[in-house]
Short mmCIF file of C-alpha atoms and ligand atoms in Angstrom, two decimals:
data_model
loop_
_atom_site.label_atom_id
_atom_site.label_comp_id
_atom_site.label_asym_id
_atom_site.label_seq_id
_atom_site.Cartn_x
_atom_site.Cartn_y
_atom_site.Cartn_z
CA MET A 30 110.40 127.48 258.81
CA ARG A 31 107.29 125.78 258.72
CA LYS A 32 105.00 127.18 256.33
CA ILE A 33 101.77 129.11 256.96
CA ILE A 34 98.60 127.79 254.64
CA VAL A 35 95.22 129.27 255.32
CA GLN A 36 91.72 128.23 254.86
CA LYS A 37 88.77 129.93 254.00
CA PHE A 38 85.25 127.64 253.79
CA GLY A 39 82.20 129.93 252.86
CA GLY A 40 78.77 129.00 253.70
CA THR A 41 78.06 125.85 251.82
CA SER A 42 81.36 123.42 252.57
CA VAL A 43 79.18 123.59 255.55
CA ALA A 44 76.03 123.39 255.24
CA ASP A 45 75.90 120.31 257.69
CA THR A 46 77.31 117.62 259.99
CA GLU A 47 78.50 115.90 257.41
CA LYS A 48 79.84 118.50 254.85
CA ILE A 49 82.38 119.87 258.56
CA LYS A 50 83.39 116.19 258.63
CA ASN A 51 84.59 117.04 254.61
CA VAL A 52 86.15 120.36 255.56
CA ALA A 53 87.73 118.37 258.57
CA LYS A 54 89.45 116.40 256.46
CA ILE A 55 90.44 119.00 253.80
CA VAL A 56 92.17 120.35 256.83
CA ILE A 57 94.24 117.12 257.81
CA LYS A 58 95.94 116.25 254.85
CA GLU A 59 97.14 119.94 254.61
CA LYS A 60 98.34 119.68 258.27
CA GLU A 61 99.54 116.28 256.83
CA ASN A 62 101.33 117.93 254.23
CA GLY A 63 103.26 119.69 256.45
CA ASN A 64 102.10 122.94 256.84
CA ASP A 65 100.46 125.31 259.72
CA VAL A 66 96.68 125.64 258.64
CA VAL A 67 94.39 128.24 260.08
CA VAL A 68 90.92 127.93 258.70
CA VAL A 69 88.03 130.77 258.47
CA VAL A 70 84.16 129.76 258.36
CA SER A 71 81.44 131.68 257.13
CA ALA A 72 78.35 130.61 258.56
CA MET A 73 76.11 127.40 257.99
CA GLY A 74 74.58 126.77 254.67
CA HIS A 75 71.51 130.17 254.22
CA THR A 76 71.69 130.60 258.64
CA THR A 77 72.56 134.44 257.14
CA ASP A 78 70.25 134.84 255.33
CA TYR A 79 67.65 133.21 257.50
CA LEU A 80 68.54 135.99 260.24
CA VAL A 81 68.60 139.13 258.51
CA LYS A 82 64.70 137.59 257.68
CA MET A 83 64.02 137.24 260.45
CA ALA A 84 65.46 140.94 261.93
CA LYS A 85 62.85 141.85 259.38
CA ASP A 86 60.05 140.54 260.19
CA LEU A 87 60.19 142.67 263.05
CA THR A 88 61.16 145.89 261.77
CA PRO A 89 61.86 147.24 258.01
CA ASN A 90 65.05 149.00 259.25
CA PRO A 91 67.33 147.50 262.21
CA SER A 92 69.70 148.82 263.76
CA GLU A 93 72.90 148.62 262.57
CA ARG A 94 74.31 147.86 265.09
CA GLU A 95 71.85 145.87 266.35
CA MET A 96 71.88 143.59 262.92
CA ASP A 97 76.06 143.38 263.79
CA MET A 98 75.65 142.07 266.61
CA LEU A 99 72.61 139.22 265.50
CA LEU A 100 74.58 138.50 261.89
CA SER A 101 78.13 137.95 264.11
CA THR A 102 76.03 134.73 265.90
CA GLY A 103 76.20 132.62 262.32
CA GLU A 104 80.34 132.30 262.37
CA GLY A 105 80.30 131.21 266.22
CA VAL A 106 77.73 128.31 265.34
CA SER A 107 80.54 126.73 262.35
CA ILE A 108 84.16 127.63 264.14
CA ALA A 109 82.26 125.40 267.46
CA LEU A 110 81.55 122.58 265.17
CA LEU A 111 84.84 122.38 262.63
CA ALA A 112 87.03 122.91 265.54
CA MET A 113 84.59 119.39 267.45
CA ALA A 114 85.00 117.94 264.02
CA ILE A 115 88.87 118.26 264.11
CA GLN A 116 89.25 117.02 267.21
CA ALA A 117 87.29 114.00 267.15
CA GLN A 118 89.67 112.52 264.07
CA GLY A 119 92.03 113.30 266.66
CA TYR A 120 94.59 116.47 266.47
CA ASP A 121 94.52 119.80 268.27
CA ALA A 122 91.93 122.19 267.52
CA VAL A 123 91.20 125.53 269.24
CA SER A 124 88.53 127.99 267.41
CA TYR A 125 88.52 131.94 267.99
CA ASN A 126 85.82 134.05 266.88
CA ALA A 127 87.10 138.13 265.89
CA MET A 128 86.98 139.19 269.18
CA GLN A 129 89.23 136.86 271.41
CA ILE A 130 92.32 137.58 268.70
CA GLY A 131 91.49 140.61 267.95
CA ILE A 132 91.15 141.98 264.33
CA MET A 133 90.00 145.27 264.36
CA THR A 134 88.50 147.46 262.01
CA GLU A 135 86.86 150.37 261.79
CA ASN A 136 84.26 152.22 263.74
CA LYS A 137 81.76 151.31 261.32
CA HIS A 138 78.13 148.80 261.83
CA SER A 139 77.66 146.50 258.66
CA LYS A 140 80.35 146.87 256.30
CA ALA A 141 83.55 148.10 258.66
CA ARG A 142 87.19 147.48 256.91
CA ILE A 143 89.45 145.20 258.87
CA VAL A 144 92.75 147.87 260.40
CA ASP A 145 94.74 145.66 262.12
CA ILE A 146 95.15 141.83 263.47
CA LYS A 147 96.52 140.89 265.92
CA THR A 148 98.66 137.40 265.37
CA ASP A 149 100.24 137.21 268.79
CA LYS A 150 98.60 133.97 270.21
CA LEU A 151 98.18 133.10 266.48
CA ARG A 152 101.18 132.71 266.58
CA GLN A 153 102.04 130.82 269.18
CA ASN A 154 99.04 128.83 269.21
CA LEU A 155 100.62 127.72 265.99
CA LYS A 156 103.72 126.69 268.16
CA GLU A 157 102.26 124.36 269.84
CA GLY A 158 100.99 122.24 266.92
CA LYS A 159 97.57 123.75 267.37
CA ILE A 160 94.67 123.38 264.00
CA ILE A 161 93.30 127.32 264.36
CA VAL A 162 89.67 128.01 263.49
CA ILE A 163 88.53 131.37 263.19
CA ALA A 164 84.59 132.92 262.33
CA GLY A 165 84.43 135.28 259.27
CA PHE A 166 82.84 138.13 258.23
CA GLN A 167 83.19 139.60 262.35
CA GLY A 168 85.42 141.87 263.72
CA VAL A 169 85.34 144.24 266.57
CA THR A 170 85.63 148.06 267.27
CA GLU A 171 89.27 149.61 269.46
CA ASP A 172 85.74 150.32 271.69
CA GLY A 173 84.82 146.31 272.15
CA GLU A 174 81.31 147.23 269.67
CA ILE A 175 81.08 143.62 267.10
CA THR A 176 81.37 144.59 263.32
CA THR A 177 80.62 143.10 260.37
CA LEU A 178 82.83 143.18 257.35
CA GLY A 179 78.86 143.38 254.06
CA ARG A 180 77.61 140.25 252.97
CA GLY A 181 80.55 137.93 252.20
CA GLY A 182 82.89 139.04 253.96
CA SER A 183 84.87 135.76 255.33
CA ASP A 184 86.84 136.14 251.92
CA THR A 185 88.01 139.03 252.94
CA SER A 186 88.25 137.65 256.48
CA ALA A 187 90.77 135.30 255.23
CA VAL A 188 92.81 137.30 252.91
CA ALA A 189 94.07 139.65 255.80
CA LEU A 190 94.72 137.39 257.76
CA ALA A 191 96.51 135.74 254.97
CA ALA A 192 98.18 138.55 254.59
CA ALA A 193 98.91 139.34 258.82
CA LEU A 194 100.28 135.56 259.35
CA ASN A 195 102.69 136.63 256.05
CA ALA A 196 101.07 132.79 255.59
CA GLU A 197 102.41 131.14 252.03
CA ARG A 198 99.12 130.86 250.25
CA CYS A 199 94.67 131.65 251.45
CA ASP A 200 92.52 128.90 249.90
CA ILE A 201 89.01 130.11 249.12
CA TYR A 202 87.12 126.22 248.77
CA THR A 203 83.41 126.75 247.35
CA ASP A 204 80.98 125.02 246.09
CA VAL A 205 82.40 125.82 242.11
CA GLU A 206 85.95 124.90 240.96
CA GLY A 207 87.08 127.64 240.65
CA VAL A 208 86.90 131.00 238.70
CA TYR A 209 85.23 130.71 235.45
CA THR A 210 84.95 133.38 232.83
CA THR A 211 81.08 133.61 233.97
CA ASP A 212 78.49 132.02 236.80
CA PRO A 213 78.40 128.75 236.19
CA ARG A 214 74.99 127.67 237.73
CA VAL A 215 73.57 131.26 234.64
CA VAL A 216 75.72 129.99 231.51
CA PRO A 217 76.72 126.23 232.21
CA ASN A 218 79.18 126.75 229.42
CA ALA A 219 81.35 128.90 230.75
CA SER A 220 84.99 128.70 231.65
CA LYS A 221 86.71 128.04 234.15
CA LEU A 222 89.93 129.59 234.29
CA LYS A 223 93.63 128.64 235.36
CA GLU A 224 95.04 131.70 235.86
CA ILE A 225 93.48 135.57 236.59
CA SER A 226 95.18 138.79 237.75
CA TYR A 227 94.15 140.66 240.58
CA GLU A 228 92.75 143.33 238.95
CA GLU A 229 90.76 141.46 236.48
CA MET A 230 89.26 139.35 239.94
CA LEU A 231 88.71 142.63 241.48
CA GLU A 232 86.32 144.04 238.29
CA LEU A 233 85.01 140.71 237.60
CA ALA A 234 83.92 140.80 241.85
CA HIS A 235 82.94 144.18 242.26
CA ALA A 236 80.44 143.43 239.06
CA GLY A 237 78.49 141.00 240.71
CA ALA A 238 80.98 137.84 240.83
CA ASN A 239 80.16 136.85 244.09
CA VAL A 240 82.90 134.18 244.38
CA LEU A 241 85.21 136.12 245.83
CA HIS A 242 84.01 138.90 248.19
CA PRO A 243 85.70 141.98 246.09
CA ARG A 244 87.57 143.60 249.45
CA SER A 245 89.03 140.56 249.49
CA VAL A 246 91.12 140.23 246.28
CA GLU A 247 91.72 144.27 246.60
CA THR A 248 93.57 143.43 249.69
CA ALA A 249 95.56 140.37 248.38
CA LYS A 250 96.89 142.04 244.81
CA LEU A 251 97.88 144.89 248.17
CA ASN A 252 100.02 142.84 250.88
CA ASN A 253 100.90 139.95 247.76
CA VAL A 254 99.05 137.10 249.35
CA PRO A 255 98.73 134.18 246.45
CA LEU A 256 95.22 133.23 246.42
CA ARG A 257 93.58 130.82 244.66
CA VAL A 258 89.33 129.26 244.67
CA ARG A 259 88.79 125.86 244.62
CA SER A 260 85.65 124.08 245.62
CA SER A 261 85.64 122.15 248.34
CA PHE A 262 84.06 118.99 247.05
CA LYS A 263 86.20 118.04 244.11
CA ILE A 264 89.39 118.54 245.69
CA ASN A 265 92.03 117.29 243.23
CA ASN A 266 91.09 120.16 240.73
CA LEU A 267 94.10 122.35 241.76
CA GLY A 268 91.18 125.42 241.39
CA THR A 269 92.33 129.11 239.96
CA LEU A 270 95.21 131.04 240.95
CA ILE A 271 95.27 134.65 240.91
CA LEU A 272 98.39 136.27 240.48
CA GLY A 273 100.21 139.63 239.63
CA VAL A 274 98.64 140.88 236.33
CA ASP A 275 102.28 140.99 235.04
CA LYS A 276 102.74 136.82 235.05
CA MET A 277 99.99 136.71 232.68
CA GLU A 278 99.56 136.40 229.17
CA LEU A 279 96.99 137.78 227.87
CA ASN A 280 95.15 135.03 225.17
CA ASN A 281 91.74 136.88 225.21
CA PRO A 282 90.45 140.79 225.31
CA VAL A 283 87.78 139.93 227.56
CA ALA A 284 88.15 136.95 231.13
CA GLY A 285 84.87 137.55 232.11
CA VAL A 286 80.98 138.41 232.59
CA ALA A 287 79.52 139.15 235.36
CA GLN A 288 75.92 141.12 235.96
CA ASP A 289 74.95 142.47 239.33
CA LEU A 290 71.52 142.27 240.11
CA SER A 291 72.33 143.85 244.22
CA GLN A 292 71.28 148.02 242.45
CA ALA A 293 68.72 149.63 242.17
CA ARG A 294 68.83 152.88 239.74
CA ILE A 295 68.19 156.53 241.35
CA VAL A 296 67.49 160.16 239.60
CA VAL A 297 67.88 163.49 241.14
CA CYS A 298 65.67 165.09 238.15
CA ASP A 299 65.72 169.55 237.74
CA VAL A 300 69.07 169.77 239.32
CA PRO A 301 69.87 173.34 238.88
CA ASP A 302 73.57 173.56 236.98
CA LYS A 303 76.32 175.26 238.54
CA PRO A 304 79.26 174.24 240.51
CA GLY A 305 78.83 172.58 243.82
CA VAL A 306 75.57 170.67 243.03
CA ALA A 307 77.15 167.29 242.73
CA ALA A 308 80.29 167.56 245.33
CA LYS A 309 77.00 168.89 248.47
CA LEU A 310 74.86 165.58 246.43
CA PHE A 311 77.68 162.72 247.35
CA SER A 312 79.23 164.14 250.25
CA LYS A 313 75.94 163.88 251.91
CA LEU A 314 75.75 160.34 250.67
CA ALA A 315 79.69 159.26 251.90
CA ASN A 316 78.62 160.83 255.32
CA GLU A 317 75.70 157.72 255.37
CA ASN A 318 78.03 155.06 254.43
CA ILE A 319 76.31 155.24 250.96
CA SER A 320 78.01 153.44 248.35
CA VAL A 321 77.41 155.14 244.32
CA ASP A 322 78.48 153.63 241.87
CA MET A 323 78.01 153.92 238.32
CA ILE A 324 76.85 158.13 237.56
CA ILE A 325 75.99 160.20 235.24
CA GLN A 326 74.43 163.66 235.22
CA SER A 327 73.11 165.41 232.04
CA TYR A 328 74.00 167.10 229.55
CA ALA A 329 72.12 170.52 231.04
CA ARG A 330 68.31 172.27 229.58
CA LYS A 331 68.98 175.66 228.08
CA VAL A 332 66.13 177.46 229.22
CA SER A 333 65.76 175.68 232.69
CA ASN A 334 69.25 175.75 232.49
CA THR A 335 69.03 171.87 235.03
CA ASN A 336 70.19 168.63 234.86
CA ASP A 337 69.52 165.79 236.48
CA ILE A 338 72.16 162.91 238.03
CA ALA A 339 71.26 159.00 237.81
CA PHE A 340 73.88 157.04 239.73
CA THR A 341 73.27 153.90 241.10
CA VAL A 342 73.13 152.27 245.16
CA ASP A 343 72.96 148.73 246.57
CA LYS A 344 69.68 147.85 247.28
CA THR A 345 69.59 147.75 251.17
CA ASP A 346 70.90 150.83 251.01
CA VAL A 347 67.66 152.74 249.07
CA ALA A 348 65.27 153.63 251.96
CA LYS A 349 68.47 155.67 253.80
CA THR A 350 69.64 156.81 250.15
CA VAL A 351 65.68 158.30 249.32
CA SER A 352 65.20 160.27 252.46
CA ALA A 353 68.87 161.85 252.69
CA LEU A 354 68.04 163.13 249.12
CA ASN A 355 64.96 164.43 250.77
CA LEU A 356 66.67 165.99 252.98
CA LEU A 357 69.59 167.92 251.16
CA LYS A 358 67.21 168.03 247.46
CA GLU A 359 65.69 171.85 249.30
CA GLU A 360 69.66 173.56 250.32
CA ILE A 361 70.44 172.16 247.04
CA GLY A 362 67.67 173.09 244.61
CA ALA A 363 66.98 170.40 243.00
CA THR A 364 62.91 170.93 241.45
CA GLY A 365 62.31 167.61 240.59
CA GLN A 366 61.45 163.68 241.56
CA ILE A 367 63.78 161.13 242.36
CA GLU A 368 63.21 157.96 240.57
CA VAL A 369 63.65 155.23 242.04
CA ASP A 370 64.02 151.60 239.57
CA GLU A 371 65.05 148.82 241.24
CA ASN A 372 64.24 146.08 238.10
CA ILE A 373 67.44 147.18 236.58
CA SER A 374 70.57 144.56 236.08
CA LYS A 375 74.63 146.12 234.90
CA VAL A 376 76.46 143.92 232.82
CA SER A 377 79.56 143.76 232.09
CA ILE A 378 82.58 142.80 230.19
CA VAL A 379 86.63 142.76 232.07
CA GLY A 380 89.08 142.02 230.95
CA ALA A 381 92.87 143.56 230.76
CA GLY A 382 93.65 142.26 227.29
CA MET A 383 91.14 145.47 226.31
CA ILE A 384 93.84 147.87 226.85
CA ASP A 385 94.27 149.25 223.66
CA ARG A 386 92.27 147.13 221.72
CA PRO A 387 89.36 149.43 220.24
CA GLY A 388 86.39 147.65 218.61
CA VAL A 389 86.03 145.94 222.02
CA ALA A 390 83.07 148.51 223.44
CA SER A 391 81.54 148.19 220.05
CA LEU A 392 81.52 144.52 219.31
CA MET A 393 79.67 144.82 223.57
CA PHE A 394 77.01 147.57 222.52
CA GLU A 395 76.37 145.36 219.04
CA THR A 396 75.66 142.11 221.11
CA LEU A 397 73.53 143.87 222.85
CA ALA A 398 71.71 145.56 219.86
CA GLN A 399 71.21 142.58 218.38
CA GLN A 400 69.31 141.06 221.09
CA ASN A 401 67.59 144.30 221.44
CA VAL A 402 68.29 145.68 224.77
CA ASN A 403 68.77 148.90 225.57
CA ILE A 404 71.54 150.02 227.51
CA ARG A 405 70.33 152.86 230.00
CA MET A 406 73.56 153.51 231.58
CA ILE A 407 77.67 153.11 230.61
CA SER A 408 80.61 153.08 232.58
CA THR A 409 84.12 152.34 231.79
CA SER A 410 87.04 151.71 233.31
CA GLU A 411 90.68 150.26 231.79
CA ILE A 412 89.47 147.11 232.17
CA LYS A 413 86.28 146.62 232.53
CA ILE A 414 83.18 148.23 230.65
CA SER A 415 79.90 148.14 232.33
CA CYS A 416 75.82 148.31 231.00
CA LEU A 417 73.13 148.95 233.27
CA VAL A 418 69.83 147.07 231.46
CA ASP A 419 66.54 146.04 232.76
CA LYS A 420 66.62 143.37 235.02
CA ASP A 421 64.38 140.47 232.19
CA GLN A 422 67.33 141.58 230.17
CA SER A 423 70.05 140.72 232.13
CA LEU A 424 70.43 137.21 231.71
CA LYS A 425 69.69 137.38 227.22
CA ALA A 426 72.65 140.17 227.11
CA VAL A 427 74.85 138.07 228.85
CA LYS A 428 74.78 134.95 227.32
CA ALA A 429 75.02 136.47 224.42
CA LEU A 430 78.07 138.44 225.68
CA HIS A 431 79.91 135.50 226.94
CA GLU A 432 79.42 134.04 223.25
CA ALA A 433 80.12 136.68 221.22
CA PHE A 434 83.72 137.24 222.66
CA HIS A 435 84.10 133.60 222.81
CA LEU A 436 84.31 132.61 226.45
CA ASP A 437 82.08 129.20 225.74
CA SER A 438 84.07 127.01 227.13
CA ASN A 439 84.01 124.27 223.53
CA GLU A 440 85.94 127.09 222.62
CA ILE A 441 88.53 128.41 225.02
CA ALA A 442 91.02 126.69 224.00
CA ASP A 443 90.73 127.26 220.85
CA VAL A 444 91.81 130.95 222.56
CA LYS A 445 95.77 130.49 223.05
CA GLY A 446 97.91 131.82 220.43
CA ASP A 447 96.18 133.67 218.05
CA LEU A 448 94.02 136.45 219.36
CA PRO A 449 90.67 135.99 218.23
CA ASN A 450 89.25 138.51 215.37
CA LEU A 451 87.09 141.60 217.39
P1 ADP B 653 80.94 130.59 249.73
O1 ADP B 653 79.61 130.08 250.26
O2 ADP B 653 81.44 129.48 249.50
O3 ADP B 653 81.29 132.12 249.89
P2 ADP B 653 79.36 132.14 247.16
O4 ADP B 653 77.80 131.39 247.07
O5 ADP B 653 79.43 133.24 247.52
O6 ADP B 653 80.41 130.68 248.03
O7 ADP B 653 80.05 132.19 245.95
C1 ADP B 653 80.54 131.19 245.04
C2 ADP B 653 79.32 131.23 244.42
O8 ADP B 653 79.69 132.31 242.54
C3 ADP B 653 79.19 130.25 243.34
O9 ADP B 653 78.49 129.20 243.67
C4 ADP B 653 78.91 130.97 242.17
O10 ADP B 653 76.90 130.92 241.59
C5 ADP B 653 78.53 132.10 241.72
N1 ADP B 653 79.91 132.70 240.76
C6 ADP B 653 79.92 134.46 240.42
N2 ADP B 653 80.38 134.49 239.79
C7 ADP B 653 80.96 133.81 239.58
C8 ADP B 653 82.31 132.63 238.47
N3 ADP B 653 82.83 133.67 237.47
N4 ADP B 653 83.05 131.85 238.72
C9 ADP B 653 82.30 131.54 239.71
N5 ADP B 653 81.68 131.66 240.48
C10 ADP B 653 80.71 132.50 240.53
N1 LIG B 654 78.04 135.02 256.48
C1 LIG B 654 78.55 136.01 255.55
C2 LIG B 654 76.99 135.83 254.48
O1 LIG B 654 76.10 135.45 254.51
C3 LIG B 654 79.71 136.19 254.98
C4 LIG B 654 79.90 135.18 254.09
O2 LIG B 654 79.45 134.22 253.59
O3 LIG B 654 81.14 135.28 253.68
O4 LIG B 654 78.03 136.46 253.72
MG1 MG B 655 80.97 134.36 248.77
#
């Protein structure tokens, strides 16, 4: 049986017609290798940003339904152009949007999850020898409403299609040569990783490494889809393979460093210290579809028997969060201010090799202290430590951590075999 390869090309890879011709060549090469090819594309260049800007010029709070209607149009342009470019090379290609195929999502606008993908038509088209080009980032609900999967969501469309079609592999083509130890545009000395585990990649993506949409990694892990990140422009480079942790040799305690400048910190001050308050607060936010990341509750003050609850949310959710909290304040008996700080950054180190290795956290804190970086919040998982720092200290922190954990490109080759001293 012929193998199915799903390829995904991001905005910069299809930014103009010359680049679309280049993508057509890569697609055709895969077809010529004897594989069936399904291609997922994003909107051209910065189209989505431009559409967001136009909406914001009209109203500060556009409705989520209309935002989805608007943003889903970007991918409609690139699929048709890519299908034409492939046809121009003498190959049979057909483009589809998510509604035509049935990329079914839950009934939530702006960050919907895919629940099912209909594959009958796709399989029929592949049987007929067609190359299929599909719009990423968009979906449709049972009621025929158009949804989107959240910014960067085309990666998730591609992996979900690969899972539904039982594809051999999902290749994410982008503007860098793979996954690096940190964003190579921020730290030019970053090293390209030959491989990384789903678990580490998931944490890195959540921590701000936007080379992959977090849910794409989650979907790949869940369905065991082999995932590769590679360059659209240097196709001889094999890129980075993302695979199960059991298949990896863990040499370095830390695989990568990431920063996330897209969050804001909210503090609800003087909240009564009694059972049920946090439950009420966070269920209210969950009902509003607001995702909360780091959470800290301070010790209760003895005299007033109150504490402060601090947490982070996406900057785009700040207005929604503050109005939800204002409605809730009285009900939970909070008497203090609601403080918002948008000048923050979350800096994280991630590595499956840090499990059971004391010294990783202290090296992180010491490194930040040496740089005079103040830590405002800390959160950890088994394979990740995140510190919230001031935005203007973020870059300094990332560079120092990258160096302290021996991730610079002149050092990474040396970590094979012996573990670096912490
Ligand atoms: P696309 O449009 O192809 O989806 P994105 O801009 O979403 O591309 O993702 C690619 C970008 O991710 C790179 O240009 C790079 O700046 C950024 N990035 C952040 N962290 C990393 C990392 N650890 N490794 C590689 N790229 C990273
Ligand atoms: N075009 C969408 C965005 O810019 C989806 C994507 O590129 O993955 O967020
Ligand atoms: Mg992307």
